[in-house]
Coordinates of C-alpha atoms in Angstrom, one line a residue:
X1 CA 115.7 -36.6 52.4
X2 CA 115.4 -40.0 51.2
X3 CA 111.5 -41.0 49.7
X4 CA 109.7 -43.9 48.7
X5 CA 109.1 -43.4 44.9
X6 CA 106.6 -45.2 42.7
X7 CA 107.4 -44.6 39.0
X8 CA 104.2 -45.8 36.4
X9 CA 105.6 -46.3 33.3
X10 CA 108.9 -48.3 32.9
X11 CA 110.2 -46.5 29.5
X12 CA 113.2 -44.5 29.1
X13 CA 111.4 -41.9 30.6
X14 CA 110.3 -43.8 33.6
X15 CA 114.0 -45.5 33.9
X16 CA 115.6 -41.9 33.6
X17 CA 113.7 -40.8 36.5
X18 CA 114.4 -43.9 38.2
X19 CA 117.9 -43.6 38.0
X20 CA 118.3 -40.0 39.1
X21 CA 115.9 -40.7 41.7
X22 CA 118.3 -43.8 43.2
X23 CA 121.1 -41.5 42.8
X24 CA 119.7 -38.9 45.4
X25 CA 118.6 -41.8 47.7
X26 CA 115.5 -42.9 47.1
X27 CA 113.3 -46.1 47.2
X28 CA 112.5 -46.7 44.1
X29 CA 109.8 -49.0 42.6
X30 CA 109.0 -49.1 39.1
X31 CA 105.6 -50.6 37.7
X32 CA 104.6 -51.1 33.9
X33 CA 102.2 -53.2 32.1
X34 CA 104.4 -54.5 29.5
X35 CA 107.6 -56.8 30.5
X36 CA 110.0 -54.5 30.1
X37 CA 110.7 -55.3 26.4
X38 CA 108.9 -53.4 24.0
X39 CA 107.5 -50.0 23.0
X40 CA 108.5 -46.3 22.0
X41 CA 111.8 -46.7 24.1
X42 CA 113.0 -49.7 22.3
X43 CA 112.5 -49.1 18.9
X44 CA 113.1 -45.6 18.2
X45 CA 115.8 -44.2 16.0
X46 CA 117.9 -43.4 19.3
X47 CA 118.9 -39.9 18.7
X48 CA 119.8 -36.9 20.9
X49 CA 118.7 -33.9 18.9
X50 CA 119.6 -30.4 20.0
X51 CA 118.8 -29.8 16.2
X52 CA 114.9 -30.7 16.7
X53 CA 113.6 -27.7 18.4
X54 CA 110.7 -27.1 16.2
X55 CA 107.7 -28.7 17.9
X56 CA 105.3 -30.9 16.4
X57 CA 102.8 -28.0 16.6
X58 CA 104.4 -25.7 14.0
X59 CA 103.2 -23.0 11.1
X60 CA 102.0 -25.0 8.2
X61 CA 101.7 -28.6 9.6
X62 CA 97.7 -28.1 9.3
X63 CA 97.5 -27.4 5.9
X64 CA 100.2 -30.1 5.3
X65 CA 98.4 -32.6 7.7
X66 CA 94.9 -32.0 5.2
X67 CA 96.7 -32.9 2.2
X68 CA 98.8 -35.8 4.0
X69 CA 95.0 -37.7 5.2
X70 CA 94.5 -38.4 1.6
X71 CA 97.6 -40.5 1.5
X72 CA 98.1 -43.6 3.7
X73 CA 101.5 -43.5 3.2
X74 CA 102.2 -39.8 4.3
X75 CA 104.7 -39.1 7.1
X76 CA 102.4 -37.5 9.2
X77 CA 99.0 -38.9 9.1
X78 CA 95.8 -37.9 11.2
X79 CA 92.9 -40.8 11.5
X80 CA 89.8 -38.8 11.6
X81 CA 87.2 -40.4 14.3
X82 CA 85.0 -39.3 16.7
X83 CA 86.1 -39.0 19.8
X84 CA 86.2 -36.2 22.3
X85 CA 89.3 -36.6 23.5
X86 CA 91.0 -36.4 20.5
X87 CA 88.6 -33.3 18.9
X88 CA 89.7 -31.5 21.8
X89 CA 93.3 -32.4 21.0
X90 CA 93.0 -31.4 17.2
X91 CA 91.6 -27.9 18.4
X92 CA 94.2 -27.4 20.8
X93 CA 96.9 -28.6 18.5
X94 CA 95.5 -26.2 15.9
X95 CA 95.5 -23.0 18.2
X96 CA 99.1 -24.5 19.4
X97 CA 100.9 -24.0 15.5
X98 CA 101.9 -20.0 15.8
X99 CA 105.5 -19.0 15.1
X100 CA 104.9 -17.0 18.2
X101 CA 105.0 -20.5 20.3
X102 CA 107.2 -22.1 18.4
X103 CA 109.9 -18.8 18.6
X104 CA 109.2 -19.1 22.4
X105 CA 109.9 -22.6 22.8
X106 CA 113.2 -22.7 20.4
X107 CA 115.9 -21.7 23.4
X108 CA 114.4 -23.8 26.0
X109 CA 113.9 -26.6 24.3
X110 CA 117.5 -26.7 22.9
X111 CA 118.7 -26.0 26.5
X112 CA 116.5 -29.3 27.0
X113 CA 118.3 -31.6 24.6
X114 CA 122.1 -30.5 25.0
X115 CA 121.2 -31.3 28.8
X116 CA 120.3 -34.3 28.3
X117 CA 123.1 -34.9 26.1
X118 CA 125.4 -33.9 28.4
X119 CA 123.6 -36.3 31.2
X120 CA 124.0 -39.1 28.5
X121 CA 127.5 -38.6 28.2
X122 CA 128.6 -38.5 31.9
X123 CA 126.2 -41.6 32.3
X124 CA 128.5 -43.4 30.3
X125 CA 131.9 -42.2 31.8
X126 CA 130.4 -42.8 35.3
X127 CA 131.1 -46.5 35.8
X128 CA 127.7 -47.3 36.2
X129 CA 127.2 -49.4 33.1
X130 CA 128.7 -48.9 29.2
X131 CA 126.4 -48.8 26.1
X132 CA 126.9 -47.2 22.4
X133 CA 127.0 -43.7 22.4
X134 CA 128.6 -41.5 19.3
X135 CA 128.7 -37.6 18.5
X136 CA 128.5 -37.5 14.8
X137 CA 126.0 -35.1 14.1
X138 CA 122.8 -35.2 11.9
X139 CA 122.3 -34.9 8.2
X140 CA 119.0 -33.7 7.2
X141 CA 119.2 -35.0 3.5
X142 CA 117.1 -33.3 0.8
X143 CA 116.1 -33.8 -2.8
X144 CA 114.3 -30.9 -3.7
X145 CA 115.4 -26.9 -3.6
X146 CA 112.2 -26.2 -1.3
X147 CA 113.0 -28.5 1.3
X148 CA 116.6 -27.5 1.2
X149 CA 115.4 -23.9 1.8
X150 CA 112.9 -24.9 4.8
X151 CA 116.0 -26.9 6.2
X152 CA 119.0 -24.6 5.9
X153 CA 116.5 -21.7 7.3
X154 CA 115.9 -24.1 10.3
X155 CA 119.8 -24.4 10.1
X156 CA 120.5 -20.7 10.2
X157 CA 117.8 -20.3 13.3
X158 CA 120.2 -22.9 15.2
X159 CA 123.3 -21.1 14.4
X160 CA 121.5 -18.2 15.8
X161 CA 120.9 -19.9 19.0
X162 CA 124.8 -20.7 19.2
X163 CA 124.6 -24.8 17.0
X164 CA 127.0 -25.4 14.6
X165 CA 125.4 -25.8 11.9
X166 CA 126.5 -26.4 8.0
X167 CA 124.9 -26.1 4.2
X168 CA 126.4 -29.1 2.5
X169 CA 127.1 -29.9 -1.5
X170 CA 126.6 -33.6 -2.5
X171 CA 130.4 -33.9 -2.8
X172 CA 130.8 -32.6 0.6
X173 CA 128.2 -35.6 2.1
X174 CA 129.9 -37.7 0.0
X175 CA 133.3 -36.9 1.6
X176 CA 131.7 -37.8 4.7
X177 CA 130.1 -40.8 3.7
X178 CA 132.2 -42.5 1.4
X179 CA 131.0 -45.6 1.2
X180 CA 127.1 -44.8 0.1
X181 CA 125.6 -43.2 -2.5
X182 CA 123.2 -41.0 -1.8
X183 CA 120.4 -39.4 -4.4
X184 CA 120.5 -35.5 -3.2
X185 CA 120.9 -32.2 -3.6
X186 CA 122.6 -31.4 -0.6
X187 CA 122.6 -32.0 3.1
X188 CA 122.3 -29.7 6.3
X189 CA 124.9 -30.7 8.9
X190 CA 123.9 -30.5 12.8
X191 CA 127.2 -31.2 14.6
X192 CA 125.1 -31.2 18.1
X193 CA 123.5 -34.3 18.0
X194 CA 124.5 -37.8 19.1
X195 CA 123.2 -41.3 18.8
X196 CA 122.6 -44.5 20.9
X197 CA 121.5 -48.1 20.4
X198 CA 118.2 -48.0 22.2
X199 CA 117.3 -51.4 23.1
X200 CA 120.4 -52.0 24.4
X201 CA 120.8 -49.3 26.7
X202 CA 117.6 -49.9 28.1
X203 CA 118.2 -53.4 28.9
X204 CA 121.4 -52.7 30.4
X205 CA 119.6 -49.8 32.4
X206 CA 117.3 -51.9 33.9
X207 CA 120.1 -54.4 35.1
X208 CA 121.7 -51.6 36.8
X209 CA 119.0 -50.4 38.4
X210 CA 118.0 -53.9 39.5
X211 CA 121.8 -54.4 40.8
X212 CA 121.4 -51.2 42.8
X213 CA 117.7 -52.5 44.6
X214 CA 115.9 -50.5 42.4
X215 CA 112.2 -52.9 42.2
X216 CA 110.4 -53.8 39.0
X217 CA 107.3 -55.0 38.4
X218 CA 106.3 -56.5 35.0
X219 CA 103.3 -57.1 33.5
X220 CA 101.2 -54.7 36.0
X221 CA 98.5 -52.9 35.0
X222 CA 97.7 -49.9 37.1
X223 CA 93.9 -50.1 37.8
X224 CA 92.7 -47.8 39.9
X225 CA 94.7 -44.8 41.9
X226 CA 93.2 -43.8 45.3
X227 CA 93.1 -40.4 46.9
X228 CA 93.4 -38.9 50.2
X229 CA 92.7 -35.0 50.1
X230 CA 95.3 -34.0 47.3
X231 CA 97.1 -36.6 47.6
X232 CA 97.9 -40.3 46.3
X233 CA 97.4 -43.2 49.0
X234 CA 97.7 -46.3 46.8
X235 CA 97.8 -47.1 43.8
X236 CA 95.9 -50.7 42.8
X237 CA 97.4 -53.1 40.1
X238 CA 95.8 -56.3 38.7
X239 CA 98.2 -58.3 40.9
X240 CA 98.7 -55.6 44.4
X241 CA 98.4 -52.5 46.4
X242 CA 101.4 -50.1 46.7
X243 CA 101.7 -47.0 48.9
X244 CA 104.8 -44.4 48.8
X245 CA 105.3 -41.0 49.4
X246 CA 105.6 -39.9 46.1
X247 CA 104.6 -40.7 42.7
X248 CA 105.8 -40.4 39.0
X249 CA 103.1 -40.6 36.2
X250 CA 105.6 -41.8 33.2
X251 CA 103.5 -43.8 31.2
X252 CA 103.5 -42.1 28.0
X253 CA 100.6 -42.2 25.6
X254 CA 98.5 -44.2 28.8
X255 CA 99.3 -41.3 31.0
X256 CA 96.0 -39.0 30.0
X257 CA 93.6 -42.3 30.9
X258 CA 95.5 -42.5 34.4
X259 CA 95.4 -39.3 35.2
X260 CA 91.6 -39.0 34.4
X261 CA 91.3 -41.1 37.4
X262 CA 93.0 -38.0 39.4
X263 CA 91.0 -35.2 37.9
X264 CA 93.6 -34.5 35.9
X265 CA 92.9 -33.2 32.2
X266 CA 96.7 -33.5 30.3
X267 CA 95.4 -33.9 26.8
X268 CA 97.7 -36.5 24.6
X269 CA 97.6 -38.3 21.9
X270 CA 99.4 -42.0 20.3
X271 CA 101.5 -41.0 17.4
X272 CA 102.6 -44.5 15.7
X273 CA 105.9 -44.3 14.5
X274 CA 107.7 -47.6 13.1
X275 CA 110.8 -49.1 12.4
X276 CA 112.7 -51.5 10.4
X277 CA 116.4 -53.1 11.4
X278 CA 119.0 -54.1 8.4
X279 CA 121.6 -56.6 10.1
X280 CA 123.6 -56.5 6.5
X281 CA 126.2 -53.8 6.5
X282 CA 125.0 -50.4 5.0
X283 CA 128.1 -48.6 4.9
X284 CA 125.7 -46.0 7.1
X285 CA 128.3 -44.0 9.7
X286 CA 126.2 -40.8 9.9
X287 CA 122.6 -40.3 11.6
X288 CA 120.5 -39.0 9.0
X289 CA 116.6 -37.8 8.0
X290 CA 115.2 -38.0 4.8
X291 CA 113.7 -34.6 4.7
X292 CA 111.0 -35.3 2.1
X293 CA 109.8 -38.6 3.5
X294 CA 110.8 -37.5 7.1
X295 CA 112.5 -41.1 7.2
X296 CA 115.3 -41.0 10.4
X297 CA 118.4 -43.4 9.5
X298 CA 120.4 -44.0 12.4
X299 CA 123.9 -46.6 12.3
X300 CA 123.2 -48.3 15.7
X301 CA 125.5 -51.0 17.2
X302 CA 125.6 -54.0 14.5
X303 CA 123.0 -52.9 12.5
X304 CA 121.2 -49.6 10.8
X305 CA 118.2 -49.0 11.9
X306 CA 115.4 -46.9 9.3
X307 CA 112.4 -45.2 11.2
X308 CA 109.2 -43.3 10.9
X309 CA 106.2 -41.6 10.6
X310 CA 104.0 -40.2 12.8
X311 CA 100.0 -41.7 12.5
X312 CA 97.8 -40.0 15.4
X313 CA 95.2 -42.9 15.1
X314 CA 94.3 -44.1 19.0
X315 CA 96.2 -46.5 21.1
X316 CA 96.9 -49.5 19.3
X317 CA 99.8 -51.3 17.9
X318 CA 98.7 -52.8 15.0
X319 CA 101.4 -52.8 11.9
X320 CA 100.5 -50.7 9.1
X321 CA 102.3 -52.4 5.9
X322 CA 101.7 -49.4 4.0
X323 CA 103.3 -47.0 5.8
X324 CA 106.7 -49.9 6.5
X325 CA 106.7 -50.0 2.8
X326 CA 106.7 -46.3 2.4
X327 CA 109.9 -46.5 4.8
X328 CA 111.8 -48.9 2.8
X329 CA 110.9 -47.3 -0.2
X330 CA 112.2 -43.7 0.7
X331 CA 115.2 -45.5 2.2
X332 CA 116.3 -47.2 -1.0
X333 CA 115.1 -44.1 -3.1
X334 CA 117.7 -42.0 -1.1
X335 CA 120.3 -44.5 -0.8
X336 CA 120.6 -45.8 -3.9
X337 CA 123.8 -48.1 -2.4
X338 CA 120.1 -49.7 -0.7
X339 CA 119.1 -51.3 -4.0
X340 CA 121.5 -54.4 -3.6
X341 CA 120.2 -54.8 0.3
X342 CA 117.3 -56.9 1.3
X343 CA 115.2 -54.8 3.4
X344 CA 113.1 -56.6 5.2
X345 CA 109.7 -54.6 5.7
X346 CA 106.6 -56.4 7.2
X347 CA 108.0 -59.2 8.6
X348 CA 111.1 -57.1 11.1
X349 CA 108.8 -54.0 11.4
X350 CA 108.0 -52.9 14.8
X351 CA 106.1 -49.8 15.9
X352 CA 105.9 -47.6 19.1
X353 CA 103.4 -45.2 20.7
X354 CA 104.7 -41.5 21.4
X355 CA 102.5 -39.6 23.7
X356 CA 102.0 -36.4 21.8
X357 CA 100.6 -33.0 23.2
X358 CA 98.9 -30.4 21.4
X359 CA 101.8 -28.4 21.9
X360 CA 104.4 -30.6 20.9
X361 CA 105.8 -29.5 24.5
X362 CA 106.2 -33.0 26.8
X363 CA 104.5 -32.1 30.5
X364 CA 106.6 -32.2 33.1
X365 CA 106.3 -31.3 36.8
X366 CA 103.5 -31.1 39.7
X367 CA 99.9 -30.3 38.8
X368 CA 98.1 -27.8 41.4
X369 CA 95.8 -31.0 42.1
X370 CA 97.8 -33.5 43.8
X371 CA 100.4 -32.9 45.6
X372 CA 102.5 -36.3 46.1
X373 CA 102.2 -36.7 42.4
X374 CA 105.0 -35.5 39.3
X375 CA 104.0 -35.8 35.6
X376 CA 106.7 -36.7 32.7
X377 CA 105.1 -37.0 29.6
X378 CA 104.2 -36.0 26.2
X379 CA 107.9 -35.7 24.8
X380 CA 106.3 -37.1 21.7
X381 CA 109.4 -37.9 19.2
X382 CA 111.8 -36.3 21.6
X383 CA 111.6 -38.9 24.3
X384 CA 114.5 -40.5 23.9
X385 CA 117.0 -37.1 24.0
X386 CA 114.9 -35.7 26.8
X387 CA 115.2 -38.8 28.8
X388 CA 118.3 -38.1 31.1
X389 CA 117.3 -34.4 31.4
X390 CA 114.0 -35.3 32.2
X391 CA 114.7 -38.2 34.8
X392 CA 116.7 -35.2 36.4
X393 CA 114.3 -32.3 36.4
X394 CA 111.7 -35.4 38.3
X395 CA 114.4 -36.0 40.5
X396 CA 114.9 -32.3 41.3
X397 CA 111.2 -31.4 42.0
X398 CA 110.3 -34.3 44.4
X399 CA 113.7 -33.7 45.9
X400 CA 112.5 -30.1 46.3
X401 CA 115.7 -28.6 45.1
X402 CA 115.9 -25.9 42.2
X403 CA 115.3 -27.4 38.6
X404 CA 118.3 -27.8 36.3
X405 CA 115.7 -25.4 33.9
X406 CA 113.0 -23.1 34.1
X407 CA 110.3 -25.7 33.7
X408 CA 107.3 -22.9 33.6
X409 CA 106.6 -23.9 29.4
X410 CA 106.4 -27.3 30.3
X411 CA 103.8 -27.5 33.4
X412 CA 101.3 -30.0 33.5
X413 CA 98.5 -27.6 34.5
X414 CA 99.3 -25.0 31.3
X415 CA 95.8 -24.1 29.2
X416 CA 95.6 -24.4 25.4

């Protein structure tokens, strides 16, 4: 049954669901504040990572986070304030790091990303419209014995769980990527994951979608969401009024202050992460993270693209030139082929907010509390390889048709 679908939040979550929604017939309108240029979606390191099913939310990262607020420069850094929101958050995120959660969400979430990756791929052998997509796998690069150990145990638990999955010498990188020189003691080889060119395949997403009728609206600011017994009758913008039958709340790290409006508690927080473009040839062919500095290096179309860190510090997108240095640093202190490359830091740097739950689980799915409306969000650093899978699952539930996945981990209404 075709519906009329208004989709808040126009990143590659929103345009995932968007296009999945088109595809089964629906009227689609998509509203976001921004114009459709900027943010998470466009400046992330564009992977698709079956290989990342450890969430965010994980044995250790506490004790690790402490030490890391001393250091400005630390990948994962928490700004202390006070704010009830985000106590609330650093509670639940606290009672969310158990191996017991984490063991729990390891299948599903792998089932997750090689969905998606699958989705990806026929998206781009459908006809629709082309843009950069390779299967080369992921390196996780390490200096140290330790973080070799944590990574090649992460390794063996994918193997486990049917990835292939290989312990590599320095030689055997090298063989791989002969034209860099890398400063490590070894490498762990995912062979599930792919990569994309982000900003490009968003920008060629929206003129499909456009082509197809699909309506966007730019530089609208949702103010205000009316309800009607448990539903949605309108939702208010700074510039007009728009009624449908359904709704999709996709507007990542904003998504907690709309849904307030409904009643609806999904606690989330910004998590900062930046990147840095090189337009000079790296010799870069493979995807790769810098274990240590949890740097992600990703060989995107005409350029190499160098990403991270995660700074939970409240909605703003203010450059840290701290934490871009510590970036370029770690890139040219594992690439030592880097030193001869001008990397420009400051200047080129661009950052993006990741909606981040307390579980490290995104939310997707109906809450018990209004009807008419679907949440997608909270994929924090997964966003971009849950996209496809995502926009399907949205599809699916408003469509009222059997989920691709058992979506009972990832409901909006779950307690922490």
């Amino acid at each position: 049954m075709s519906k009329n679908v208004v989709i808040i939040g126009g990143g590659i979550i929103g345009l995932s669901s968007a296009y999945y929604l088109y595809k089964s017939g629906c009227k689609v309108t998509v509203v976001d504040k921004s114009n459709f240029s900027s943010g998470a979606s466009y400046v992330n390191s564009g992977y698709i990572t079956p290989s990342h099913f450890v969430p965010l939310s994980q044995p250790g990262i506490i004790t690790k986070g402490l030490k890391w607020m001393l250091n400005p420069a630390s990948p994962f850094y928490v700004k202390p304030r006070l704010d009830m929101d985000f106590l609330k958050w650093v509670y639940a995120f606290k009672k969310s790091a158990k191996a017991s959660k984490v063991e729990k969400a390891t299948p599903i979430l792998i089932d997750f990303n090689v969905l998606s990756r699958e989705l990806y791929k026929e998206m781009n052998g459908s006809g629709d419209f082309d843009f950069h997509y390779e299967r080369k796998g992921l390196l996780m690069c390490y200096q140290s014995d330790k973080a070799g150990e944590e990574e090649w145990k992460v390794g063996q638990r994918a193997i486990k769980e049917g990835l292939k999955v290989e312990n590599l010498s320095p030689s055997e990188v090298k063989s791989l990527e002969p034209n860099v020189d890398l400063n490590i003691k070894g490498a762990i080889y995912f062979h599930s994951d792919a990569h994309m060119t982000p900003n490009d395949f968003m920008k060629d997403m929206i003129k499909f979608l456009k082509s197809e009728g699909v309506a966007f609206f730019a530089n609208e600011e949702v103010l205000d969401i009316e309800i009607a017994g448990n539903s949605i009758s309108k939702i208010i913008t700074n510039k007009q009024e728009l009624i449908a039958d359904e709704i999709v709340m996709a507007a990542g790290s904003w998504s907690q202050k709309l849904s307030k409006k409904l009643g609806i508690k999904i606690p989330l927080q910004a998590g900062k992460g930046y990147s840095i473009n090189v337009e000079e040839p790296t010799g870069i062919t493979i995807p790769a993270i810098l274990s240590e500095a949890k740097v992600a290096v990703t060989p995107m179309d005409g350029f190499t693209r160098f990403g991270g860190t995660m700074e939970i510090a409240g909605i703003n997108n203010a450059i840290n030139p701290v934490r871009v240095n510590a970036i370029a640093k770690a890139a040219k202190n594992y690439y030592s082929s880097l030193d001869d490359i001008k990397l420009e830091t400051l200047n080129s740097a661009k950052c993006g907010l990741r909606p981040c739950s307390p579980d490290g689980l995104p939310y997707v799915g109906k809450s018990s509390k209004c009807k008419n409306l679907t949440i997608a969000t909270g994929h924090a650093m997964m966003g971009w390889s849950l996209g496809p899978a995502t926009g399907k699952i949205v599809s699916e539930i408003i469509q009222d048709k059997k989920t691709s996945l058992d979506m009972d981990l990832f409901h909006p209404d779950r307690r922490f």
